[in-house]
N, CA, C and O atoms as CSV, one atom per row, in Angstrom:
chain,resi,resn,atom,element,x,y,z
A,1,MET,N,N,0.826,-1.179,0.000
A,1,MET,CA,C,0.000,0.000,0.000
A,1,MET,C,C,0.878,1.252,0.000
A,1,MET,O,O,1.937,1.271,0.626
A,2,ILE,N,N,0.443,2.277,-0.690
A,2,ILE,CA,C,1.166,3.534,-0.704
A,2,ILE,C,C,0.586,4.449,0.366
A,2,ILE,O,O,-0.627,4.651,0.436
A,3,ASN,N,N,1.456,4.995,1.188
A,3,ASN,CA,C,1.032,5.997,2.151
A,3,ASN,C,C,0.773,7.280,1.367
A,3,ASN,O,O,1.683,7.769,0.696
A,4,PRO,N,N,-0.440,7.847,1.426
A,4,PRO,CA,C,-0.763,9.019,0.604
A,4,PRO,C,C,0.198,10.200,0.781
A,4,PRO,O,O,0.430,10.952,-0.167
A,5,ASN,N,N,0.755,10.370,1.981
A,5,ASN,CA,C,1.648,11.521,2.170
A,5,ASN,C,C,3.026,11.296,1.541
A,5,ASN,O,O,3.867,12.193,1.597
A,6,GLU,N,N,3.279,10.140,0.951
A,6,GLU,CA,C,4.543,9.877,0.259
A,6,GLU,C,C,4.479,10.242,-1.222
A,6,GLU,O,O,5.514,10.290,-1.887
A,7,LEU,N,N,3.283,10.499,-1.749
A,7,LEU,CA,C,3.142,10.695,-3.188
A,7,LEU,C,C,3.308,12.149,-3.613
A,7,LEU,O,O,2.914,13.075,-2.905
A,8,ARG,N,N,3.903,12.319,-4.791
A,8,ARG,CA,C,4.021,13.616,-5.459
A,8,ARG,C,C,3.588,13.425,-6.907
A,8,ARG,O,O,3.626,12.312,-7.433
A,9,VAL,N,N,3.179,14.512,-7.546
A,9,VAL,CA,C,2.912,14.468,-8.977
A,9,VAL,C,C,4.214,14.066,-9.671
A,9,VAL,O,O,5.281,14.599,-9.363
A,10,GLY,N,N,4.118,13.131,-10.600
A,10,GLY,CA,C,5.293,12.625,-11.307
A,10,GLY,C,C,5.764,11.270,-10.805
A,10,GLY,O,O,6.527,10.588,-11.489
A,11,ASN,N,N,5.309,10.864,-9.592
A,11,ASN,CA,C,5.684,9.537,-9.100
A,11,ASN,C,C,5.071,8.460,-9.982
A,11,ASN,O,O,4.031,8.667,-10.607
A,12,LYS,N,N,5.728,7.314,-10.024
A,12,LYS,CA,C,5.224,6.167,-10.767
A,12,LYS,C,C,4.509,5.227,-9.789
A,12,LYS,O,O,4.987,4.990,-8.680
A,13,VAL,N,N,3.361,4.697,-10.216
A,13,VAL,CA,C,2.594,3.756,-9.404
A,13,VAL,C,C,2.173,2.583,-10.281
A,13,VAL,O,O,2.062,2.712,-11.500
A,14,ALA,N,N,1.941,1.433,-9.643
A,14,ALA,CA,C,1.443,0.253,-10.352
A,14,ALA,C,C,-0.066,0.174,-10.163
A,14,ALA,O,O,-0.591,0.510,-9.102
A,15,MET,N,N,-0.742,-0.268,-11.192
A,15,MET,CA,C,-2.194,-0.454,-11.122
A,15,MET,C,C,-2.487,-1.932,-11.357
A,15,MET,O,O,-2.641,-2.364,-12.500
A,16,PRO,N,N,-2.564,-2.716,-10.265
A,16,PRO,CA,C,-2.727,-4.169,-10.398
A,16,PRO,C,C,-3.976,-4.583,-11.170
A,16,PRO,O,O,-3.962,-5.605,-11.856
A,17,PHE,N,N,-5.053,-3.811,-11.072
A,17,PHE,CA,C,-6.281,-4.196,-11.765
A,17,PHE,C,C,-6.164,-4.015,-13.279
A,17,PHE,O,O,-7.065,-4.407,-14.021
A,18,LEU,N,N,-5.058,-3.423,-13.741
A,18,LEU,CA,C,-4.779,-3.311,-15.184
A,18,LEU,C,C,-3.640,-4.228,-15.593
A,18,LEU,O,O,-3.071,-4.052,-16.670
A,19,GLY,N,N,-3.296,-5.195,-14.770
A,19,GLY,CA,C,-2.194,-6.092,-15.077
A,19,GLY,C,C,-0.847,-5.486,-14.738
A,19,GLY,O,O,0.126,-5.672,-15.468
A,20,ASP,N,N,-0.789,-4.761,-13.630
A,20,ASP,CA,C,0.446,-4.129,-13.145
A,20,ASP,C,C,1.020,-3.105,-14.117
A,20,ASP,O,O,2.238,-2.979,-14.242
A,21,VAL,N,N,0.161,-2.385,-14.792
A,21,VAL,CA,C,0.586,-1.284,-15.656
A,21,VAL,C,C,1.219,-0.207,-14.786
A,21,VAL,O,O,0.719,0.085,-13.700
A,22,ILE,N,N,2.312,0.385,-15.253
A,22,ILE,CA,C,3.003,1.447,-14.537
A,22,ILE,C,C,2.567,2.788,-15.120
A,22,ILE,O,O,2.676,3.006,-16.327
A,23,LEU,N,N,2.070,3.692,-14.264
A,23,LEU,CA,C,1.588,4.994,-14.712
A,23,LEU,C,C,2.166,6.112,-13.861
A,23,LEU,O,O,2.559,5.894,-12.715
A,24,ASP,N,N,2.215,7.314,-14.429
A,24,ASP,CA,C,2.645,8.497,-13.691
A,24,ASP,C,C,1.453,9.128,-12.988
A,24,ASP,O,O,0.354,9.171,-13.541
A,25,VAL,N,N,1.665,9.619,-11.768
A,25,VAL,CA,C,0.653,10.398,-11.055
A,25,VAL,C,C,0.645,11.785,-11.675
A,25,VAL,O,O,1.690,12.428,-11.774
A,26,ILE,N,N,-0.545,12.256,-12.099
A,26,ILE,CA,C,-0.634,13.591,-12.704
A,26,ILE,C,C,-1.464,14.547,-11.851
A,26,ILE,O,O,-1.530,15.740,-12.147
A,27,GLY,N,N,-2.094,14.037,-10.797
A,27,GLY,CA,C,-2.865,14.904,-9.907
A,27,GLY,C,C,-3.118,14.225,-8.577
A,27,GLY,O,O,-3.206,12.999,-8.505
A,28,ILE,N,N,-3.235,15.018,-7.525
A,28,ILE,CA,C,-3.515,14.504,-6.179
A,28,ILE,C,C,-4.570,15.417,-5.569
A,28,ILE,O,O,-4.469,16.640,-5.665
A,29,ALA,N,N,-5.586,14.824,-4.940
A,29,ALA,CA,C,-6.641,15.609,-4.298
A,29,ALA,C,C,-7.032,14.951,-2.983
A,29,ALA,O,O,-6.919,13.735,-2.830
A,30,VAL,N,N,-7.491,15.760,-2.038
A,30,VAL,CA,C,-7.994,15.276,-0.750
A,30,VAL,C,C,-9.399,15.825,-0.590
A,30,VAL,O,O,-9.619,17.027,-0.746
A,31,ASN,N,N,-10.368,14.941,-0.276
A,31,ASN,CA,C,-11.740,15.409,-0.142
A,31,ASN,C,C,-12.032,15.869,1.290
A,31,ASN,O,O,-11.145,15.867,2.144
A,32,SER,N,N,-13.271,16.259,1.539
A,32,SER,CA,C,-13.660,16.795,2.850
A,32,SER,C,C,-13.578,15.758,3.964
A,32,SER,O,O,-13.539,16.119,5.140
A,33,GLU,N,N,-13.551,14.467,3.607
A,33,GLU,CA,C,-13.418,13.393,4.595
A,33,GLU,C,C,-11.959,12.997,4.789
A,33,GLU,O,O,-11.668,11.995,5.442
A,34,ASN,N,N,-11.043,13.779,4.226
A,34,ASN,CA,C,-9.602,13.558,4.331
A,34,ASN,C,C,-9.144,12.274,3.635
A,34,ASN,O,O,-8.134,11.684,4.019
A,35,LYS,N,N,-9.881,11.846,2.619
A,35,LYS,CA,C,-9.466,10.708,1.807
A,35,LYS,C,C,-8.656,11.237,0.632
A,35,LYS,O,O,-9.003,12.253,0.031
A,36,THR,N,N,-7.567,10.533,0.311
A,36,THR,CA,C,-6.691,10.962,-0.765
A,36,THR,C,C,-7.043,10.232,-2.057
A,36,THR,O,O,-7.289,9.026,-2.065
A,37,PHE,N,N,-7.062,10.995,-3.148
A,37,PHE,CA,C,-7.342,10.464,-4.475
A,37,PHE,C,C,-6.209,10.895,-5.399
A,37,PHE,O,O,-5.681,12.000,-5.274
A,38,ILE,N,N,-5.837,10.006,-6.333
A,38,ILE,CA,C,-4.827,10.405,-7.307
A,38,ILE,C,C,-5.375,10.234,-8.712
A,38,ILE,O,O,-6.260,9.418,-8.969
A,39,GLN,N,N,-4.824,11.025,-9.600
A,39,GLN,CA,C,-5.173,11.001,-11.004
A,39,GLN,C,C,-3.943,10.500,-11.766
A,39,GLN,O,O,-2.818,10.918,-11.489
A,40,THR,N,N,-4.168,9.604,-12.724
A,40,THR,CA,C,-3.061,9.065,-13.515
A,40,THR,C,C,-3.352,9.254,-14.995
A,40,THR,O,O,-4.410,9.747,-15.386
A,41,GLU,N,N,-2.381,8.848,-15.807
A,41,GLU,CA,C,-2.541,8.920,-17.258
A,41,GLU,C,C,-3.649,7.988,-17.754
A,41,GLU,O,O,-4.191,8.188,-18.841
A,42,TYR,N,N,-3.981,6.973,-16.959
A,42,TYR,CA,C,-4.928,5.940,-17.395
A,42,TYR,C,C,-6.281,6.531,-17.767
A,42,TYR,O,O,-6.772,6.311,-18.873
A,43,GLN,N,N,-6.879,7.275,-16.856
A,43,GLN,CA,C,-8.130,7.979,-17.121
A,43,GLN,C,C,-7.959,9.387,-16.577
A,43,GLN,O,O,-8.215,9.648,-15.401
A,44,LYS,N,N,-7.529,10.280,-17.436
A,44,LYS,CA,C,-7.160,11.628,-17.007
A,44,LYS,C,C,-8.321,12.399,-16.390
A,44,LYS,O,O,-8.096,13.364,-15.660
A,45,ASP,N,N,-9.556,11.994,-16.669
A,45,ASP,CA,C,-10.713,12.706,-16.135
A,45,ASP,C,C,-11.176,12.160,-14.789
A,45,ASP,O,O,-12.094,12.719,-14.189
A,46,ASN,N,N,-10.565,11.080,-14.300
A,46,ASN,CA,C,-11.003,10.446,-13.059
A,46,ASN,C,C,-9.905,10.451,-12.007
A,46,ASN,O,O,-8.717,10.418,-12.327
A,47,PHE,N,N,-10.322,10.493,-10.751
A,47,PHE,CA,C,-9.411,10.331,-9.622
A,47,PHE,C,C,-9.751,9.007,-8.957
A,47,PHE,O,O,-10.924,8.650,-8.845
A,48,PHE,N,N,-8.723,8.272,-8.512
A,48,PHE,CA,C,-8.914,6.997,-7.844
A,48,PHE,C,C,-8.502,7.126,-6.392
A,48,PHE,O,O,-7.497,7.761,-6.073
A,49,GLU,N,N,-9.294,6.514,-5.508
A,49,GLU,CA,C,-8.999,6.606,-4.087
A,49,GLU,C,C,-7.789,5.755,-3.723
A,49,GLU,O,O,-7.617,4.641,-4.218
A,50,LEU,N,N,-6.965,6.303,-2.856
A,50,LEU,CA,C,-5.861,5.533,-2.290
A,50,LEU,C,C,-6.331,4.911,-0.994
A,50,LEU,O,O,-7.218,5.476,-0.354
A,51,PRO,N,N,-5.803,3.804,-0.577
A,51,PRO,CA,C,-4.760,3.004,-1.196
A,51,PRO,C,C,-5.294,1.856,-2.021
A,51,PRO,O,O,-4.526,0.976,-2.409
A,52,ILE,N,N,-6.577,1.834,-2.300
A,52,ILE,CA,C,-7.219,0.659,-2.868
A,52,ILE,C,C,-6.668,0.240,-4.226
A,52,ILE,O,O,-6.330,-0.930,-4.405
A,53,LYS,N,N,-6.568,1.139,-5.174
A,53,LYS,CA,C,-6.286,0.739,-6.546
A,53,LYS,C,C,-4.826,0.859,-6.961
A,53,LYS,O,O,-4.438,0.306,-7.990
A,54,HIS,N,N,-4.018,1.557,-6.198
A,54,HIS,CA,C,-2.637,1.801,-6.601
A,54,HIS,C,C,-1.674,1.150,-5.633
A,54,HIS,O,O,-1.903,1.146,-4.423
A,55,GLN,N,N,-0.616,0.612,-6.155
A,55,GLN,CA,C,0.380,-0.075,-5.344
A,55,GLN,C,C,1.759,0.521,-5.604
A,55,GLN,O,O,2.037,0.991,-6.708
A,56,PRO,N,N,2.621,0.504,-4.593
A,56,PRO,CA,C,3.996,0.951,-4.842
A,56,PRO,C,C,4.713,-0.057,-5.729
A,56,PRO,O,O,4.380,-1.242,-5.746
A,57,ILE,N,N,5.696,0.433,-6.458
A,57,ILE,CA,C,6.500,-0.422,-7.334
A,57,ILE,C,C,7.759,-0.804,-6.565
A,57,ILE,O,O,8.514,0.082,-6.163
A,58,PRO,N,N,8.007,-2.086,-6.349
A,58,PRO,CA,C,9.238,-2.476,-5.648
A,58,PRO,C,C,10.470,-1.976,-6.394
A,58,PRO,O,O,10.550,-2.083,-7.618
A,59,LEU,N,N,11.421,-1.434,-5.653
A,59,LEU,CA,C,12.668,-0.972,-6.250
A,59,LEU,C,C,13.545,-2.184,-6.528
A,59,LEU,O,O,13.780,-3.000,-5.636
A,60,THR,N,N,14.027,-2.307,-7.753
A,60,THR,CA,C,14.869,-3.434,-8.167
A,60,THR,C,C,16.074,-2.888,-8.932
A,60,THR,O,O,16.120,-1.705,-9.266
A,61,GLU,N,N,17.033,-3.746,-9.201
A,61,GLU,CA,C,18.175,-3.344,-10.007
A,61,GLU,C,C,17.726,-2.904,-11.400
A,61,GLU,O,O,18.316,-1.991,-11.977
A,62,GLU,N,N,16.695,-3.538,-11.942
A,62,GLU,CA,C,16.176,-3.155,-13.253
A,62,GLU,C,C,15.693,-1.699,-13.241
A,62,GLU,O,O,15.948,-0.954,-14.187
A,63,TRP,N,N,15.000,-1.295,-12.176
A,63,TRP,CA,C,14.539,0.095,-12.088
A,63,TRP,C,C,15.719,1.049,-11.958
A,63,TRP,O,O,15.701,2.135,-12.537
A,64,LEU,N,N,16.732,0.662,-11.212
A,64,LEU,CA,C,17.905,1.532,-11.088
A,64,LEU,C,C,18.537,1.781,-12.448
A,64,LEU,O,O,18.915,2.911,-12.758
A,65,VAL,N,N,18.657,0.740,-13.260
A,65,VAL,CA,C,19.214,0.880,-14.608
A,65,VAL,C,C,18.315,1.787,-15.450
A,65,VAL,O,O,18.807,2.640,-16.189
A,66,ARG,N,N,17.007,1.604,-15.339
A,66,ARG,CA,C,16.072,2.421,-16.127
A,66,ARG,C,C,16.187,3.901,-15.771
A,66,ARG,O,O,15.944,4.761,-16.618
A,67,PHE,N,N,16.556,4.207,-14.526
A,67,PHE,CA,C,16.727,5.600,-14.105
A,67,PHE,C,C,18.135,6.128,-14.384
A,67,PHE,O,O,18.420,7.295,-14.116
A,68,GLY,N,N,19.015,5.280,-14.919
A,68,GLY,CA,C,20.348,5.744,-15.287
A,68,GLY,C,C,21.438,5.444,-14.279
A,68,GLY,O,O,22.567,5.906,-14.446
A,69,PHE,N,N,21.135,4.684,-13.233
A,69,PHE,CA,C,22.168,4.318,-12.265
A,69,PHE,C,C,23.112,3.305,-12.892
A,69,PHE,O,O,22.696,2.470,-13.696
A,70,GLU,N,N,24.374,3.382,-12.524
A,70,GLU,CA,C,25.382,2.448,-13.018
A,70,GLU,C,C,25.928,1.635,-11.855
A,70,GLU,O,O,26.079,2.139,-10.742
A,71,LYS,N,N,26.219,0.379,-12.126
A,71,LYS,CA,C,26.734,-0.525,-11.103
A,71,LYS,C,C,28.249,-0.393,-11.007
A,71,LYS,O,O,28.946,-0.410,-12.020
A,72,ALA,N,N,28.749,-0.264,-9.791
A,72,ALA,CA,C,30.190,-0.221,-9.539
A,72,ALA,C,C,30.540,-1.382,-8.619
A,72,ALA,O,O,29.863,-1.619,-7.618
A,73,ILE,N,N,31.587,-2.095,-8.961
A,73,ILE,CA,C,31.988,-3.274,-8.192
A,73,ILE,C,C,33.338,-2.999,-7.546
A,73,ILE,O,O,34.281,-2.564,-8.209
A,74,THR,N,N,33.420,-3.258,-6.242
A,74,THR,CA,C,34.689,-3.134,-5.526
A,74,THR,C,C,35.122,-4.526,-5.084
A,74,THR,O,O,34.458,-5.514,-5.396
A,75,ALA,N,N,36.216,-4.604,-4.371
A,75,ALA,CA,C,36.740,-5.908,-3.936
A,75,ALA,C,C,35.773,-6.631,-3.007
A,75,ALA,O,O,35.721,-7.861,-3.006
A,76,PHE,N,N,35.002,-5.876,-2.212
A,76,PHE,CA,C,34.166,-6.509,-1.192
A,76,PHE,C,C,32.673,-6.386,-1.435
A,76,PHE,O,O,31.894,-7.130,-0.838
A,77,THR,N,N,32.259,-5.479,-2.283
A,77,THR,CA,C,30.828,-5.236,-2.453
A,77,THR,C,C,30.563,-4.588,-3.811
A,77,THR,O,O,31.473,-4.424,-4.624
A,78,TYR,N,N,29.333,-4.232,-4.034
A,78,TYR,CA,C,28.963,-3.446,-5.206
A,78,TYR,C,C,27.923,-2.419,-4.787
A,78,TYR,O,O,27.257,-2.573,-3.763
A,79,PHE,N,N,27.794,-1.385,-5.580
A,79,PHE,CA,C,26.784,-0.372,-5.315
A,79,PHE,C,C,26.368,0.247,-6.643
A,79,PHE,O,O,27.003,0.017,-7.672
A,80,TRP,N,N,25.310,1.023,-6.613
A,80,TRP,CA,C,24.789,1.727,-7.777
A,80,TRP,C,C,25.010,3.209,-7.557
A,80,TRP,O,O,24.866,3.699,-6.437
A,81,HIS,N,N,25.362,3.936,-8.623
A,81,HIS,CA,C,25.539,5.380,-8.458
A,81,HIS,C,C,24.967,6.129,-9.656
A,81,HIS,O,O,24.936,5.626,-10.779
A,82,TYR,N,N,24.519,7.340,-9.377
A,82,TYR,CA,C,23.994,8.243,-10.398
A,82,TYR,C,C,24.158,9.652,-9.865
A,82,TYR,O,O,23.605,9.998,-8.821
A,83,LYS,N,N,24.913,10.458,-10.579
A,83,LYS,CA,C,25.230,11.821,-10.153
A,83,LYS,C,C,25.743,11.792,-8.721
A,83,LYS,O,O,26.809,11.228,-8.474
A,84,LYS,N,N,25.019,12.382,-7.763
A,84,LYS,CA,C,25.499,12.473,-6.380
A,84,LYS,C,C,24.885,11.419,-5.460
A,84,LYS,O,O,25.028,11.509,-4.241
A,85,ILE,N,N,24.207,10.427,-6.024
A,85,ILE,CA,C,23.490,9.434,-5.218
A,85,ILE,C,C,24.175,8.075,-5.327
A,85,ILE,O,O,24.552,7.641,-6.416
A,86,ARG,N,N,24.329,7.413,-4.181
A,86,ARG,CA,C,24.867,6.050,-4.133
A,86,ARG,C,C,23.830,5.166,-3.453
A,86,ARG,O,O,23.269,5.527,-2.419
A,87,ILE,N,N,23.584,4.000,-4.053
A,87,ILE,CA,C,22.612,3.058,-3.510
A,87,ILE,C,C,23.281,1.702,-3.373
A,87,ILE,O,O,23.935,1.221,-4.299
A,88,SER,N,N,23.111,1.092,-2.211
A,88,SER,CA,C,23.654,-0.250,-2.013
A,88,SER,C,C,22.573,-1.147,-1.436
A,88,SER,O,O,21.595,-0.676,-0.854
A,89,GLN,N,N,22.765,-2.439,-1.609
A,89,GLN,CA,C,21.845,-3.429,-1.076
A,89,GLN,C,C,22.665,-4.428,-0.298
A,89,GLN,O,O,23.543,-5.092,-0.848
A,90,ASN,N,N,22.379,-4.532,0.970
A,90,ASN,CA,C,23.124,-5.429,1.830
A,90,ASN,C,C,22.128,-6.208,2.672
A,90,ASN,O,O,21.557,-5.673,3.623
A,91,ASP,N,N,21.920,-7.471,2.325
A,91,ASP,CA,C,20.936,-8.301,3.024
A,91,ASP,C,C,21.189,-8.377,4.525
A,91,ASP,O,O,20.244,-8.513,5.302
A,92,THR,N,N,22.436,-8.292,4.938
A,92,THR,CA,C,22.775,-8.436,6.351
A,92,THR,C,C,22.254,-7.273,7.181
A,92,THR,O,O,21.773,-7.474,8.296
A,93,PHE,N,N,22.345,-6.043,6.641
A,93,PHE,CA,C,22.009,-4.867,7.437
A,93,PHE,C,C,20.614,-4.315,7.192
A,93,PHE,O,O,19.955,-3.893,8.143
A,94,VAL,N,N,20.148,-4.304,5.968
A,94,VAL,CA,C,18.875,-3.644,5.698
A,94,VAL,C,C,17.795,-4.559,5.129
A,94,VAL,O,O,16.641,-4.140,5.037
A,95,GLY,N,N,18.115,-5.756,4.755
A,95,GLY,CA,C,17.112,-6.682,4.256
A,95,GLY,C,C,17.156,-6.847,2.749
A,95,GLY,O,O,17.644,-5.982,2.022
A,96,LYS,N,N,16.642,-7.962,2.302
A,96,LYS,CA,C,16.712,-8.361,0.902
A,96,LYS,C,C,16.015,-7.376,-0.036
A,96,LYS,O,O,16.504,-7.128,-1.138
A,97,ASP,N,N,14.887,-6.813,0.380
A,97,ASP,CA,C,14.099,-5.940,-0.491
A,97,ASP,C,C,14.295,-4.461,-0.184
A,97,ASP,O,O,13.477,-3.632,-0.583
A,98,THR,N,N,15.361,-4.126,0.514
A,98,THR,CA,C,15.596,-2.747,0.920
A,98,THR,C,C,16.950,-2.278,0.418
A,98,THR,O,O,17.932,-3.021,0.456
A,99,PHE,N,N,16.994,-1.057,-0.047
A,99,PHE,CA,C,18.232,-0.439,-0.516
A,99,PHE,C,C,18.597,0.701,0.425
A,99,PHE,O,O,17.718,1.384,0.950
A,100,LEU,N,N,19.878,0.903,0.635
A,100,LEU,CA,C,20.379,2.029,1.411
A,100,LEU,C,C,20.776,3.112,0.419
A,100,LEU,O,O,21.639,2.889,-0.431
A,101,CYS,N,N,20.159,4.272,0.518
A,101,CYS,CA,C,20.412,5.368,-0.403
A,101,CYS,C,C,21.153,6.472,0.327
A,101,CYS,O,O,20.710,6.926,1.382
A,102,MET,N,N,22.297,6.916,-0.232
A,102,MET,CA,C,23.126,7.926,0.415
A,102,MET,C,C,23.533,8.997,-0.578
A,102,MET,O,O,23.629,8.748,-1.780
A,103,LEU,N,N,23.766,10.177,-0.065
A,103,LEU,CA,C,24.344,11.261,-0.837
A,103,LEU,C,C,25.852,11.060,-0.806
A,103,LEU,O,O,26.436,10.956,0.272
A,104,ILE,N,N,26.498,11.004,-1.979
A,104,ILE,CA,C,27.938,10.762,-2.039
A,104,ILE,C,C,28.676,11.873,-1.306
A,104,ILE,O,O,28.364,13.053,-1.467
A,105,GLY,N,N,29.672,11.478,-0.488
A,105,GLY,CA,C,30.447,12.433,0.296
A,105,GLY,C,C,29.797,12.761,1.622
A,105,GLY,O,O,30.228,13.684,2.313
A,106,ASN,N,N,28.764,12.016,1.987
A,106,ASN,CA,C,28.043,12.268,3.227
A,106,ASN,C,C,27.760,10.923,3.885
A,106,ASN,O,O,27.536,9.931,3.191
A,107,ASN,N,N,27.769,10.880,5.184
A,107,ASN,CA,C,27.501,9.623,5.889
A,107,ASN,C,C,26.033,9.439,6.231
A,107,ASN,O,O,25.672,8.466,6.893
A,108,LEU,N,N,25.180,10.358,5.790
A,108,LEU,CA,C,23.750,10.229,6.058
A,108,LEU,C,C,23.102,9.395,4.973
A,108,LEU,O,O,23.450,9.513,3.798
A,109,GLY,N,N,22.164,8.556,5.364
A,109,GLY,CA,C,21.462,7.739,4.387
A,109,GLY,C,C,20.117,7.315,4.921
A,109,GLY,O,O,19.810,7.517,6.096
A,110,THR,N,N,19.316,6.726,4.058
A,110,THR,CA,C,18.010,6.232,4.466
A,110,THR,C,C,17.687,4.965,3.683
A,110,THR,O,O,18.184,4.771,2.573
A,111,ASN,N,N,16.872,4.123,4.249
A,111,ASN,CA,C,16.463,2.885,3.591
A,111,ASN,C,C,15.218,3.146,2.753
A,111,ASN,O,O,14.290,3.819,3.202
A,112,ILE,N,N,15.201,2.617,1.545
A,112,ILE,CA,C,14.052,2.746,0.654
A,112,ILE,C,C,13.719,1.391,0.060
A,112,ILE,O,O,14.586,0.527,-0.073
A,113,GLN,N,N,12.439,1.211,-0.300
A,113,GLN,CA,C,12.000,-0.053,-0.875
A,113,GLN,C,C,11.229,0.106,-2.176
A,113,GLN,O,O,11.043,-0.872,-2.900
A,114,HIS,N,N,10.776,1.315,-2.489
A,114,HIS,CA,C,9.890,1.499,-3.629
A,114,HIS,C,C,10.381,2.604,-4.561
A,114,HIS,O,O,11.117,3.501,-4.151
A,115,VAL,N,N,9.963,2.520,-5.810
A,115,VAL,CA,C,10.375,3.471,-6.840
A,115,VAL,C,C,9.986,4.893,-6.460
A,115,VAL,O,O,10.798,5.807,-6.608
A,116,HIS,N,N,8.754,5.105,-5.970
A,116,HIS,CA,C,8.343,6.469,-5.651
A,116,HIS,C,C,9.186,7.062,-4.519
A,116,HIS,O,O,9.391,8.275,-4.476
A,117,GLN,N,N,9.678,6.220,-3.602
A,117,GLN,CA,C,10.545,6.714,-2.534
A,117,GLN,C,C,11.873,7.198,-3.110
A,117,GLN,O,O,12.399,8.226,-2.682
A,118,LEU,N,N,12.418,6.459,-4.083
A,118,LEU,CA,C,13.654,6.886,-4.745
A,118,LEU,C,C,13.426,8.201,-5.488
A,118,LEU,O,O,14.255,9.108,-5.412
A,119,GLN,N,N,12.299,8.310,-6.213
A,119,GLN,CA,C,12.001,9.543,-6.930
A,119,GLN,C,C,11.925,10.733,-5.968
A,119,GLN,O,O,12.487,11.793,-6.245
A,120,ASN,N,N,11.238,10.560,-4.847
A,120,ASN,CA,C,11.074,11.646,-3.878
A,120,ASN,C,C,12.397,12.017,-3.222
A,120,ASN,O,O,12.698,13.199,-3.057
A,121,LEU,N,N,13.181,11.024,-2.852
A,121,LEU,CA,C,14.466,11.285,-2.208
A,121,LEU,C,C,15.415,11.984,-3.171
A,121,LEU,O,O,16.104,12.931,-2.794
A,122,TYR,N,N,15.451,11.522,-4.399
A,122,TYR,CA,C,16.314,12.158,-5.393
A,122,TYR,C,C,15.933,13.631,-5.562
A,122,TYR,O,O,16.804,14.499,-5.605
A,123,PHE,N,N,14.642,13.905,-5.658
A,123,PHE,CA,C,14.189,15.285,-5.821
A,123,PHE,C,C,14.548,16.122,-4.588
A,123,PHE,O,O,14.992,17.263,-4.720
A,124,ALA,N,N,14.358,15.561,-3.404
A,124,ALA,CA,C,14.666,16.296,-2.177
A,124,ALA,C,C,16.157,16.629,-2.077
A,124,ALA,O,O,16.523,17.695,-1.581
A,125,LEU,N,N,17.009,15.729,-2.541
A,125,LEU,CA,C,18.454,15.939,-2.431
A,125,LEU,C,C,19.032,16.809,-3.547
A,125,LEU,O,O,20.011,17.522,-3.329
A,126,THR,N,N,18.435,16.755,-4.741
A,126,THR,CA,C,19.041,17.443,-5.884
A,126,THR,C,C,18.205,18.597,-6.436
A,126,THR,O,O,18.730,19.464,-7.134
A,127,GLY,N,N,16.907,18.612,-6.126
A,127,GLY,CA,C,16.019,19.607,-6.715
A,127,GLY,C,C,15.661,19.301,-8.157
A,127,GLY,O,O,15.074,20.141,-8.840
A,128,GLU,N,N,16.005,18.115,-8.628
A,128,GLU,CA,C,15.721,17.689,-10.004
A,128,GLU,C,C,14.851,16.439,-9.989
A,128,GLU,O,O,14.897,15.645,-9.049
A,129,GLU,N,N,14.062,16.278,-11.041
A,129,GLU,CA,C,13.262,15.065,-11.188
A,129,GLU,C,C,14.145,13.924,-11.666
A,129,GLU,O,O,15.048,14.136,-12.475
A,130,LEU,N,N,13.899,12.737,-11.184
A,130,LEU,CA,C,14.588,11.529,-11.642
A,130,LEU,C,C,13.754,10.959,-12.783
A,130,LEU,O,O,12.612,10.547,-12.579
A,131,THR,N,N,14.322,10.935,-13.973
A,131,THR,CA,C,13.563,10.504,-15.146
A,131,THR,C,C,14.124,9.197,-15.691
A,131,THR,O,O,15.286,8.857,-15.468
A,132,LEU,N,N,13.280,8.480,-16.403
A,132,LEU,CA,C,13.697,7.222,-17.021
A,132,LEU,C,C,14.572,7.510,-18.233
A,132,LEU,O,O,14.333,8.462,-18.976
A,133,ASN,N,N,15.583,6.676,-18.421
A,133,ASN,CA,C,16.400,6.741,-19.637
A,133,ASN,C,C,15.586,6.250,-20.819
A,133,ASN,O,O,14.755,5.354,-20.671
A,134,SER,N,N,15.810,6.820,-21.973
A,134,SER,CA,C,15.106,6.336,-23.157
A,134,SER,C,C,15.700,5.015,-23.643
A,134,SER,O,O,15.000,4.209,-24.255
A,135,ASN,N,N,17.003,4.787,-23.371
A,135,ASN,CA,C,17.672,3.545,-23.766
A,135,ASN,C,C,18.429,2.967,-22.571
A,135,ASN,O,O,19.632,3.193,-22.438
A,136,PRO,N,N,17.736,2.217,-21.692
A,136,PRO,CA,C,18.443,1.660,-20.523
A,136,PRO,C,C,19.449,0.589,-20.887
A,136,PRO,O,O,20.110,0.038,-20.006
C-alpha cells in the first residue's frame, strides 16, 4: 500500500487491476473526509482513491538501470551510483528488499524499498526530477 503523504505528482505507481501497468501520477486531491485520491494517465478525467487501486513499485536493479544508475563493483561489495546518489543493497544490514540510499560524500542515508521513494528522495536531495532513460 502507498502511504498518501509519500506521493508527489510525477511519481510512478502500479495499477494491479490493469495487469500491473506502470503509470505516472498527474494529480492529487484530498476530499472533505480527508481521503486521498490520485489522477493518472490511465483515465485523465477520473481520480482513484488511495490506497485501494494503486500499489507501490518495488525498487529493483532493473529500475535503477532504467533511471540511469550504473553498477560499480569493488573488492568486497557493489553499489549503484547516479550523479550524487549512491545506492547499495546489503541483506545483512537492511534486508533483501531494501536499498540504502546515500548522498555521495556524506555519511547520512536512508532505507528505501519502492520506486516512488527513490524519486522523492532524489528530488529532495538534488532539486531535479529523476527521469527514465530512453535507452536503458
